[in-house]
Tab-separated table of C-alpha atoms in Angstrom:
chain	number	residue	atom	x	y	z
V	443	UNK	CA	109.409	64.310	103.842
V	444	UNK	CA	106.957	62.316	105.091
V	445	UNK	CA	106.237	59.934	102.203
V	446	UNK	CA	110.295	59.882	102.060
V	447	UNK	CA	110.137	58.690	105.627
V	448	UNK	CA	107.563	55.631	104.339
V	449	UNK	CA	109.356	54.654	101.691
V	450	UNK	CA	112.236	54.251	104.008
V	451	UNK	CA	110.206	51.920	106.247
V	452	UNK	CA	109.528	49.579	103.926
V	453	UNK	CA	112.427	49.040	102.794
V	454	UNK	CA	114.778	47.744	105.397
V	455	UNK	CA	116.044	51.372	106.270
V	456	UNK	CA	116.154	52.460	110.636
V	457	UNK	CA	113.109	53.799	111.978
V	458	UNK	CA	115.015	55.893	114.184
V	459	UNK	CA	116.216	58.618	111.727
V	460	UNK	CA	119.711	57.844	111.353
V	461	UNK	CA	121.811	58.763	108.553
V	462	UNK	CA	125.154	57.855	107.697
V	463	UNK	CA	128.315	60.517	107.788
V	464	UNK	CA	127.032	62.221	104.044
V	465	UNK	CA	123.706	62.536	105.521
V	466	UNK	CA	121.916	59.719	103.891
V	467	UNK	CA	119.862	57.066	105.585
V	468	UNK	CA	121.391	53.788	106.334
V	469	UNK	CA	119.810	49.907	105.885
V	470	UNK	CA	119.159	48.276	109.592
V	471	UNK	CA	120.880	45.309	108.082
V	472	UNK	CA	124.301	46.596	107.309
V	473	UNK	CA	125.089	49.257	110.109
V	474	UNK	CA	125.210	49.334	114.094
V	475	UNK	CA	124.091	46.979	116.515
V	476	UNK	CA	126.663	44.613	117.744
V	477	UNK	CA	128.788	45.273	114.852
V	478	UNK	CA	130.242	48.736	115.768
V	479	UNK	CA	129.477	47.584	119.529
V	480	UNK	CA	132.343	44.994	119.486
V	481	UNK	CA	134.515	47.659	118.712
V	482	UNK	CA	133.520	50.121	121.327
V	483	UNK	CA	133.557	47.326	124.194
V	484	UNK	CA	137.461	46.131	122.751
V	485	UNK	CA	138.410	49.753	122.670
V	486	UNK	CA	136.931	50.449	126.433
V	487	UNK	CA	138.374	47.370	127.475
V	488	UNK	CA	142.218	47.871	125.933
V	489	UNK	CA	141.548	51.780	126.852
V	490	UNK	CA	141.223	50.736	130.834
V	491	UNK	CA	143.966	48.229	130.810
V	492	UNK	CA	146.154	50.972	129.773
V	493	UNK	CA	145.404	53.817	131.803
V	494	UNK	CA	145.594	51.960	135.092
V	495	UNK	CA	149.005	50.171	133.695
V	496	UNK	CA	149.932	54.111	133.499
V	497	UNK	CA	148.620	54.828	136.841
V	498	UNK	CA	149.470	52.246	139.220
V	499	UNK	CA	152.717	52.683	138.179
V	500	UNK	CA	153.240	56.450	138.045
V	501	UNK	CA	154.152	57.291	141.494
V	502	UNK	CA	156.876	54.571	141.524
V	503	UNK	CA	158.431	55.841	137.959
V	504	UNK	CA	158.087	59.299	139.695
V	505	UNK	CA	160.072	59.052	143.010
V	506	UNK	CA	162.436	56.155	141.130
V	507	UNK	CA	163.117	57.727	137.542
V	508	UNK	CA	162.511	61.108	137.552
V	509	UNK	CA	163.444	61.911	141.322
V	510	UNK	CA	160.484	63.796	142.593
V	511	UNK	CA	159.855	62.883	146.370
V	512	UNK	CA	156.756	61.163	147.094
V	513	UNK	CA	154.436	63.917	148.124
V	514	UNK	CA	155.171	65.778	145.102
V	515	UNK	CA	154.418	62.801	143.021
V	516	UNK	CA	151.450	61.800	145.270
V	517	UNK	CA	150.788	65.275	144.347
V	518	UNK	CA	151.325	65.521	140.725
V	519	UNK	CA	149.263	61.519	140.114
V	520	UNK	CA	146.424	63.206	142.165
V	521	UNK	CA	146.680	66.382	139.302
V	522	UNK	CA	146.602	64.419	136.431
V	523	UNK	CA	144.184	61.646	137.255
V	524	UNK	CA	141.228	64.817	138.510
V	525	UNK	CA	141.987	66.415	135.097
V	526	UNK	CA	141.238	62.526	133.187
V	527	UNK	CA	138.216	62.561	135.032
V	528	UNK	CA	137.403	66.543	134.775
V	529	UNK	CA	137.805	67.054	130.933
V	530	UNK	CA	134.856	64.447	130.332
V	531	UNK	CA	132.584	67.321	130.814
V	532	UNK	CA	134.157	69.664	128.074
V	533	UNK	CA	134.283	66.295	126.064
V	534	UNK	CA	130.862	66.133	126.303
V	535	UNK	CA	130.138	69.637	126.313
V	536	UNK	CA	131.929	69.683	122.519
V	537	UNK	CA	130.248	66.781	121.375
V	538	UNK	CA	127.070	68.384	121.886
V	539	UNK	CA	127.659	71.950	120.924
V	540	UNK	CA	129.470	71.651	118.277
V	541	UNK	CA	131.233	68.216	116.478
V	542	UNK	CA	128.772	65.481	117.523
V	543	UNK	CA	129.283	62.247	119.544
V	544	UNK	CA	131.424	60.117	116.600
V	545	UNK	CA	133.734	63.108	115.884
V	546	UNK	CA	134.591	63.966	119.039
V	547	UNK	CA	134.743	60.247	120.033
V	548	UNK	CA	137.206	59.544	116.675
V	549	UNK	CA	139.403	62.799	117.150
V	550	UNK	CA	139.665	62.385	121.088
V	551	UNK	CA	140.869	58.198	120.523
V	552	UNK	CA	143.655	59.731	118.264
V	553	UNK	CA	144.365	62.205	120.423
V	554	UNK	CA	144.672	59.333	123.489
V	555	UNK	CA	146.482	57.324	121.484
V	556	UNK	CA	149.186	60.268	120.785
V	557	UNK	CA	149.601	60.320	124.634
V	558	UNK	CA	149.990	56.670	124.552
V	559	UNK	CA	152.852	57.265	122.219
V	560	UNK	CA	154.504	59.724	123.623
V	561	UNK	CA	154.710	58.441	126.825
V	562	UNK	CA	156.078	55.203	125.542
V	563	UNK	CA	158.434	57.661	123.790
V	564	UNK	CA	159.314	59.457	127.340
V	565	UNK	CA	160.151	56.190	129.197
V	566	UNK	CA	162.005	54.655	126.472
V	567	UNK	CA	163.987	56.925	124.598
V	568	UNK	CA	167.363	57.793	126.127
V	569	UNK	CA	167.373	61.266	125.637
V	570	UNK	CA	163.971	61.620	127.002
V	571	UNK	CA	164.816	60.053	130.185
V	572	UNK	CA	167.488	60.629	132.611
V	573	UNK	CA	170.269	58.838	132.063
V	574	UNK	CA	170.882	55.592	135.154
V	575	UNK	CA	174.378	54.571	135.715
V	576	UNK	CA	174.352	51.074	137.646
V	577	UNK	CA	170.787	51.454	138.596
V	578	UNK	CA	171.183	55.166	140.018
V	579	UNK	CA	169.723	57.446	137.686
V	580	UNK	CA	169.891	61.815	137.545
V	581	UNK	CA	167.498	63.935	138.051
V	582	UNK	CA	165.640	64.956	134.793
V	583	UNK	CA	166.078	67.806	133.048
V	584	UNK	CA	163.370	70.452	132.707
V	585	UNK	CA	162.931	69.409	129.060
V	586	UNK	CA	162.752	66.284	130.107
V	587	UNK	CA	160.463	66.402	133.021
V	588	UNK	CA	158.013	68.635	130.608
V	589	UNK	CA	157.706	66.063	127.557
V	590	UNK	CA	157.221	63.451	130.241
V	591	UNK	CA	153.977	65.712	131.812
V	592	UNK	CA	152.976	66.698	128.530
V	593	UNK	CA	152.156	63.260	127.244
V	594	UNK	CA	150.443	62.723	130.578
V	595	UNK	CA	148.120	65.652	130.083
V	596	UNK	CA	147.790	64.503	126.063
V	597	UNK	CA	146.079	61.592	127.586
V	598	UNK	CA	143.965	63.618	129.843
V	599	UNK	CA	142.650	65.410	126.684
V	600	UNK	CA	141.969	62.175	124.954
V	601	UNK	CA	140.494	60.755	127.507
V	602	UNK	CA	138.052	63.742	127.891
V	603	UNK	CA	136.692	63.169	124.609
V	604	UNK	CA	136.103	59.841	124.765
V	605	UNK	CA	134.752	59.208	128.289
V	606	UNK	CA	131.157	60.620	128.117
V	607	UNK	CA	131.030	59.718	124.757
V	608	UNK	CA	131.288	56.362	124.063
V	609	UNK	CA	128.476	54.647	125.898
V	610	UNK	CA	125.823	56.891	124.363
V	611	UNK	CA	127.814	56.344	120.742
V	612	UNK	CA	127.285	52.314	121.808
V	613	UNK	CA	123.385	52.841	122.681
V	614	UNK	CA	123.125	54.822	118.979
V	615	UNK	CA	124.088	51.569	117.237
V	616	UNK	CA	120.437	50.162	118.258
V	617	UNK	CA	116.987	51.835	116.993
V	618	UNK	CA	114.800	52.143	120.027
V	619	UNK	CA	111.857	51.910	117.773
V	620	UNK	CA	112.676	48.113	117.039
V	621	UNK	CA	111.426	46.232	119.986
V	622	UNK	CA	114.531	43.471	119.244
V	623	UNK	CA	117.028	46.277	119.001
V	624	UNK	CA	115.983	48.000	122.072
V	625	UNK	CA	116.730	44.497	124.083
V	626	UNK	CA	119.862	44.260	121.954
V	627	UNK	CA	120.223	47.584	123.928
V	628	UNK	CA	119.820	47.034	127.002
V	629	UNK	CA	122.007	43.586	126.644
V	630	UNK	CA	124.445	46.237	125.461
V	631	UNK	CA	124.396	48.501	128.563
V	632	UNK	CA	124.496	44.712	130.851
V	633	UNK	CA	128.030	44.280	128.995
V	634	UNK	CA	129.154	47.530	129.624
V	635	UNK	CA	128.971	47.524	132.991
């Protein structure tokens, strides 16, 4: 292993270890870095931009749509924005017991994106919405009301997944035993904050 480990050295290969998805390991030149960064930072970005389009709007679509009055949706907002920010720690939990950081990172997007989807589906579909005549609209039906929550909490899930994971998956892309890569690094981190 160890004259495997110099032969990888010299040519081109990480210092670090790293191996691609098969197990093999990968050229510095054609993986990581600000490559795979770009798309974690677009992802974050378009990732925050929806969940607080969701949120600062939920309570209104709450009392106005679907009827509830305001404690209860005060109530139910307050529910489902602990559990975005609770299931980070069984996100992170999974990634390190049992799929890794990418997996659980990959799986959990999809996952966020389903809720994304589904709640589009909720507030635009008219059977999944109660129906407004002239701007006064019924109360939802149970049905109704539970697809709606449903793709709320679908979203939770995602976003447990992806949370703790994708700022350590960013600080993977660079080799710490590089002295460039580990200022790419921390130029990384500077951006993500």
């Amino acid at each position: 292993t160890h004259t495997h480990t110099q032969r990888m050295e010299g040519k081109g290969y990480t210092q670090d270890g790293t191996v691609d998805l098969r197990g093999r390991p990968v050229l510095a030149s054609r993986t990581g870095r600000w490559k795979a960064c770009s798309f974690l930072l677009g992802y974050e970005a378009f990732e925050r931009m929806a969940f607080y389009g969701v949120a600062s709007n939920l309570v209104v679509y709450l009392t106005t749509q679907l009827h509830e009055n305001t404690v209860t949706s005060v109530r139910n907002v307050n529910n489902w924005s602990g559990s975005v920010w609770i299931t980070p720690i069984l996100g992170a939990y999974i990634a390190d017991t049992y799929f890794g950081r990418f997996w659980t990172f990959t799986v959990s997007a999809l996952v966020y994106v389903l809720g994304m989807a589904l709640l589009t589906l909720a507030v635009s579909v008219k059977s999944l919405r109660p129906p407004c005549v002239n701007g006064v609209c019924s109360r939802a039906t149970p049905s109704q009301i539970a697809f709606f929550y449903s793709s709320l909490y679908i979203i939770a899930v995602g976003a447990g997944g992806t949370k703790p994971n994708i700022s350590t998956f960013g600080a993977d892309q660079f080799d710490d035993l590089e002295p460039r890569e580990k200022q790419l690094k921390a130029s990384f981190f500077n951006w993500w904050m």
